Tab-separated table of C-alpha atoms in Angstrom:
chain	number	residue	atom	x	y	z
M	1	UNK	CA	14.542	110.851	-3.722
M	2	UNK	CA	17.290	111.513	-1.136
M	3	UNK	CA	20.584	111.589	-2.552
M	4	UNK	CA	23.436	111.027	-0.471
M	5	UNK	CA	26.080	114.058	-0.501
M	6	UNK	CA	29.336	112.392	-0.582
M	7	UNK	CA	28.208	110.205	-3.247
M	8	UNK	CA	27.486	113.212	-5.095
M	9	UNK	CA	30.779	114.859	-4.778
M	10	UNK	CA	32.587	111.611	-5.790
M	11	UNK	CA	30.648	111.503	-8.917
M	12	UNK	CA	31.417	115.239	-9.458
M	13	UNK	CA	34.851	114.852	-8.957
M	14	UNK	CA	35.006	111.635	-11.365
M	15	UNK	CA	33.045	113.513	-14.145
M	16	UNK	CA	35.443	116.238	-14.101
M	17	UNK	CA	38.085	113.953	-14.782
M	18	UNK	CA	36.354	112.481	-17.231
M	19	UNK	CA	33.972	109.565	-16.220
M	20	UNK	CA	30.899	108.499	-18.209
M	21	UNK	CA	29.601	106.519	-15.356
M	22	UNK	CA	29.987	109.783	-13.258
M	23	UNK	CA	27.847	112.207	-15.571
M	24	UNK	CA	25.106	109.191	-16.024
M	25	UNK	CA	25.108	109.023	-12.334
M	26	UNK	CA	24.626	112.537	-12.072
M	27	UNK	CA	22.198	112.502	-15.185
M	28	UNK	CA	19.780	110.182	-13.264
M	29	UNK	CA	20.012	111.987	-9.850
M	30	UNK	CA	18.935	114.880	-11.160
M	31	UNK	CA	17.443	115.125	-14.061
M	32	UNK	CA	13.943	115.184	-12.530
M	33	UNK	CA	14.877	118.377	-10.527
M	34	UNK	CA	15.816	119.992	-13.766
M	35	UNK	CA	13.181	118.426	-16.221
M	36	UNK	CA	10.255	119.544	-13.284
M	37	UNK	CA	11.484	122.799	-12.680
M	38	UNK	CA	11.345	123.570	-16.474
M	39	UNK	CA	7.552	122.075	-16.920
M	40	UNK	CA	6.320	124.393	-14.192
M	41	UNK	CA	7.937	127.076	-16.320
M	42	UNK	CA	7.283	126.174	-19.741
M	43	UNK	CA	4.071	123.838	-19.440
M	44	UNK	CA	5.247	121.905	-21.901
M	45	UNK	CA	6.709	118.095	-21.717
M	46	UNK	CA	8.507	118.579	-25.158
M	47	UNK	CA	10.272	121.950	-24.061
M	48	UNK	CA	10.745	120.984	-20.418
M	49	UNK	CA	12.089	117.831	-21.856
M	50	UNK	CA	14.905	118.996	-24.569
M	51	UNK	CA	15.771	122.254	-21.730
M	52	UNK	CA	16.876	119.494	-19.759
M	53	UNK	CA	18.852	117.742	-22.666
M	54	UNK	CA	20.828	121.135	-23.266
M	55	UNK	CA	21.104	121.602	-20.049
M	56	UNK	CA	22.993	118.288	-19.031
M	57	UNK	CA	24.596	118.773	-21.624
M	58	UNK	CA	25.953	122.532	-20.745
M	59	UNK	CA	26.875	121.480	-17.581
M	60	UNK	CA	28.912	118.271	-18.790
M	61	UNK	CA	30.633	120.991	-20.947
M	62	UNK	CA	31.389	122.658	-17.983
M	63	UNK	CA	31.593	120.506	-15.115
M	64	UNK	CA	35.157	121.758	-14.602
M	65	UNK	CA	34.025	124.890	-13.454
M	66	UNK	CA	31.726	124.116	-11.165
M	67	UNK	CA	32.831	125.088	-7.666
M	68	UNK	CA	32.344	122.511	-4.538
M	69	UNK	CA	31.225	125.471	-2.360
M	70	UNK	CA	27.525	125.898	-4.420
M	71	UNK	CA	25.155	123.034	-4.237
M	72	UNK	CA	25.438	120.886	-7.590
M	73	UNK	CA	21.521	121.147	-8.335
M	74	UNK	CA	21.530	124.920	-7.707
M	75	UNK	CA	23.985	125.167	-10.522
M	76	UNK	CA	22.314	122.932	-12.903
M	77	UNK	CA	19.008	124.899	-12.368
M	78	UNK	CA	20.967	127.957	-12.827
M	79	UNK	CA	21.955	126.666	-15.864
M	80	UNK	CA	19.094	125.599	-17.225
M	81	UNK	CA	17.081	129.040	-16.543
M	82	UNK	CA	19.904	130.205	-18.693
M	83	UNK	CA	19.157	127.653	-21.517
M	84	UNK	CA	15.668	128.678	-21.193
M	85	UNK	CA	16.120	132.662	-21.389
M	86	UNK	CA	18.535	131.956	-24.418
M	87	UNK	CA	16.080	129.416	-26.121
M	88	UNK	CA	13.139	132.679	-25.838
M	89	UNK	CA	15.740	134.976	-26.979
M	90	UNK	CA	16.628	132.963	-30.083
M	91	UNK	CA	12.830	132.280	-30.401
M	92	UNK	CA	12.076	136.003	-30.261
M	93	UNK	CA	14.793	137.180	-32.912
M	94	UNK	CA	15.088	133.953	-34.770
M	95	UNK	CA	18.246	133.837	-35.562
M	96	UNK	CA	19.939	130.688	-35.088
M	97	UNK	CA	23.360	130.457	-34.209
M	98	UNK	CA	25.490	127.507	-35.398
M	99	UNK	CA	28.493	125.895	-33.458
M	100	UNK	CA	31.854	126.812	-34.653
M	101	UNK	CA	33.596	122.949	-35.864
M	102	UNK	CA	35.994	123.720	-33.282
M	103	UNK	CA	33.358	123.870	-30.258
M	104	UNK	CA	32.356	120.587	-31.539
M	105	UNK	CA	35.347	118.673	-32.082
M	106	UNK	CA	36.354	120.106	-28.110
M	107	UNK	CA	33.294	118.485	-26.616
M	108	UNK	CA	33.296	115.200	-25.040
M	109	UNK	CA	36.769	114.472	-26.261
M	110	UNK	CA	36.438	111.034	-24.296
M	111	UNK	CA	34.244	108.673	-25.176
M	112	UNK	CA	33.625	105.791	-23.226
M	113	UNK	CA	32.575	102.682	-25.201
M	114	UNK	CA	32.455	100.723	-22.152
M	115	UNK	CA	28.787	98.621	-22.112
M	116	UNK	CA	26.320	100.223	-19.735
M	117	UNK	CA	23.964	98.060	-17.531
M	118	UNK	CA	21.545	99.898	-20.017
M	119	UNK	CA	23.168	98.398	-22.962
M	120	UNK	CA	23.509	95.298	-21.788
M	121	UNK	CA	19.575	94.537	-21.019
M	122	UNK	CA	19.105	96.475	-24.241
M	123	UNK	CA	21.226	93.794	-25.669
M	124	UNK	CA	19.955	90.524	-24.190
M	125	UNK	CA	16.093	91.405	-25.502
M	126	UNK	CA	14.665	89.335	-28.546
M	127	UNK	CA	14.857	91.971	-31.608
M	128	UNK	CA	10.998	91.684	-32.194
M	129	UNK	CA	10.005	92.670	-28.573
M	130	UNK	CA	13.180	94.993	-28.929
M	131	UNK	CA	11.586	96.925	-31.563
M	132	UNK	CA	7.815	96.761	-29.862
M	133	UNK	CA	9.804	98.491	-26.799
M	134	UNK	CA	11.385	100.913	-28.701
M	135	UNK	CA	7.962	102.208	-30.721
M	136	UNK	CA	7.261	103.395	-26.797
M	137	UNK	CA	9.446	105.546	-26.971
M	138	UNK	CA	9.209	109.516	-28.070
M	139	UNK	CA	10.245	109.899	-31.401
M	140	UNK	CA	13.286	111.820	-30.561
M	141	UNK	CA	14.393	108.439	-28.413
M	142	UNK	CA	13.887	106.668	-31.021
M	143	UNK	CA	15.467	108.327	-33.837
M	144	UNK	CA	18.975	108.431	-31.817
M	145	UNK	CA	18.420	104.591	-30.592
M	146	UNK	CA	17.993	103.915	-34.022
M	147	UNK	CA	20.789	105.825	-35.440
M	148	UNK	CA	23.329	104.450	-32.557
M	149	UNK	CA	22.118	100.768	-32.143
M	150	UNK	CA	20.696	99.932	-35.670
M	151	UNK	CA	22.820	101.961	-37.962
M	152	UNK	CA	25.948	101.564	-35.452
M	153	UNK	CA	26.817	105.379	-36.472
M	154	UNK	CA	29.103	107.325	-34.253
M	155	UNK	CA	28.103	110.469	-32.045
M	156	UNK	CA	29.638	112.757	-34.533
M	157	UNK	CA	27.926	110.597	-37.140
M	158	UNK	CA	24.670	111.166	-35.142
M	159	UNK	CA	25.445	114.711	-34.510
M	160	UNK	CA	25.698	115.461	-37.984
M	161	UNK	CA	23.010	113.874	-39.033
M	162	UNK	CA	20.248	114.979	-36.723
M	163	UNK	CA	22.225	118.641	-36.576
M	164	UNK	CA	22.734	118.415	-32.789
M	165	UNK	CA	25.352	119.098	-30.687
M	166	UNK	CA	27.695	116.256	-30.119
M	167	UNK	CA	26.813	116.860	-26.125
M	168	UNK	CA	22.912	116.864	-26.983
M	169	UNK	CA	23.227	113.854	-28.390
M	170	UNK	CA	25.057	112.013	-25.787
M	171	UNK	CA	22.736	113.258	-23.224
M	172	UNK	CA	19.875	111.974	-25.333
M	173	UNK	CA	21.361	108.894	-25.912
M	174	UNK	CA	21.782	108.391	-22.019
M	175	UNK	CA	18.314	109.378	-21.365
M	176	UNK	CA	16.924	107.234	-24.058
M	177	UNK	CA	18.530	103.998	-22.963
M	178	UNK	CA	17.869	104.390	-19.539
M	179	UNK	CA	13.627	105.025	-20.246
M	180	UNK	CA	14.060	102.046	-22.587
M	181	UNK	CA	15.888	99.886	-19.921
M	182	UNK	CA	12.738	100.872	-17.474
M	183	UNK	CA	10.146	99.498	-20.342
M	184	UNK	CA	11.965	96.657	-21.009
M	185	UNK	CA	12.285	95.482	-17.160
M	186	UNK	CA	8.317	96.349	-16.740
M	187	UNK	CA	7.283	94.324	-20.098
């Protein structure tokens, strides 16, 4: 897919103000780049997949350092090779380290309730075929779908619950409505 380079650095420059609509824009450009690059290194779909998650969610952390003169997808790979060497690290001296509350509490302080176009096909499906779309979906997907849309808890809600990062979960939450958006406009 050929993604236009001013289009890009609007979206950058929105995100680091702040924009929801910016990071999902950014999200969907590239999260095949990053998702693909980890599968060739980790041959797994489950590992490739939740890299990715930490690493959108890294770089939405830190869009505000990211400088115009790199290319945008060169820093998210960098990024997530880092996730990847840290996640084989922690693997390899299993110790996990937990997020200080005040990490947390600093991440994502806006939150933009404003309907995606996600949400709103999500929305205007019948609850039984709803639920039929949903069950396609990994059980990850599911489980924060479920928790946002069903249980109507908040991300910090979520967070807590599924002992996530507040950014993981966003991210997750983005990627699961927009693979449930593409199942519902196939079915």
């Amino acid at each position: 897919m050929e993604i236009d380079k001013n289009n890009i650095e609007q979206n950058i420059t929105k995100a680091k103000n702040g924009s929801q609509a910016a990071f999902r824009f950014l999200l969907n450009s590239f999260w095949a780049d990053v998702y693909n690059y980890q599968l060739k290194r980790t041959k797994s779909e489950n590992d490739a997949e939740d890299i990715a998650i930490q690493t959108f969610s890294k770089a939405f952390d830190k869009i505000h350092t990211f400088d115009d003169k790199y290319v945008f997808k060169t820093w998210l790979i960098t990024i997530s090779k880092n996730v990847h060497i840290d996640l084989l690290r922690k693997k390899n001296s299993s110790i996990s380290v937990e997020t200080t509350k005040e990490q947390e509490d600093k991440v994502f302080l806006v939150v933009d309730e404003n309907p995606t176009p996600e949400d709103k096909i999500i929305r205007e499906q019948n609850l039984a075929k709803l639920l039929r779309d949903i069950k396609q979906l990994k059980p990850k997907y599911q489980e924060v779908i479920q928790l946002r849309y069903f249980q109507e808890l908040s991300y910090k809600e979520i967070s807590e619950q599924i002992n996530e990062p507040m950014n993981n979960v966003k991210v997750k939450l983005l990627r699961a409505k927009k693979l449930l958006s593409e199942i519902i406009k196939r079915s």
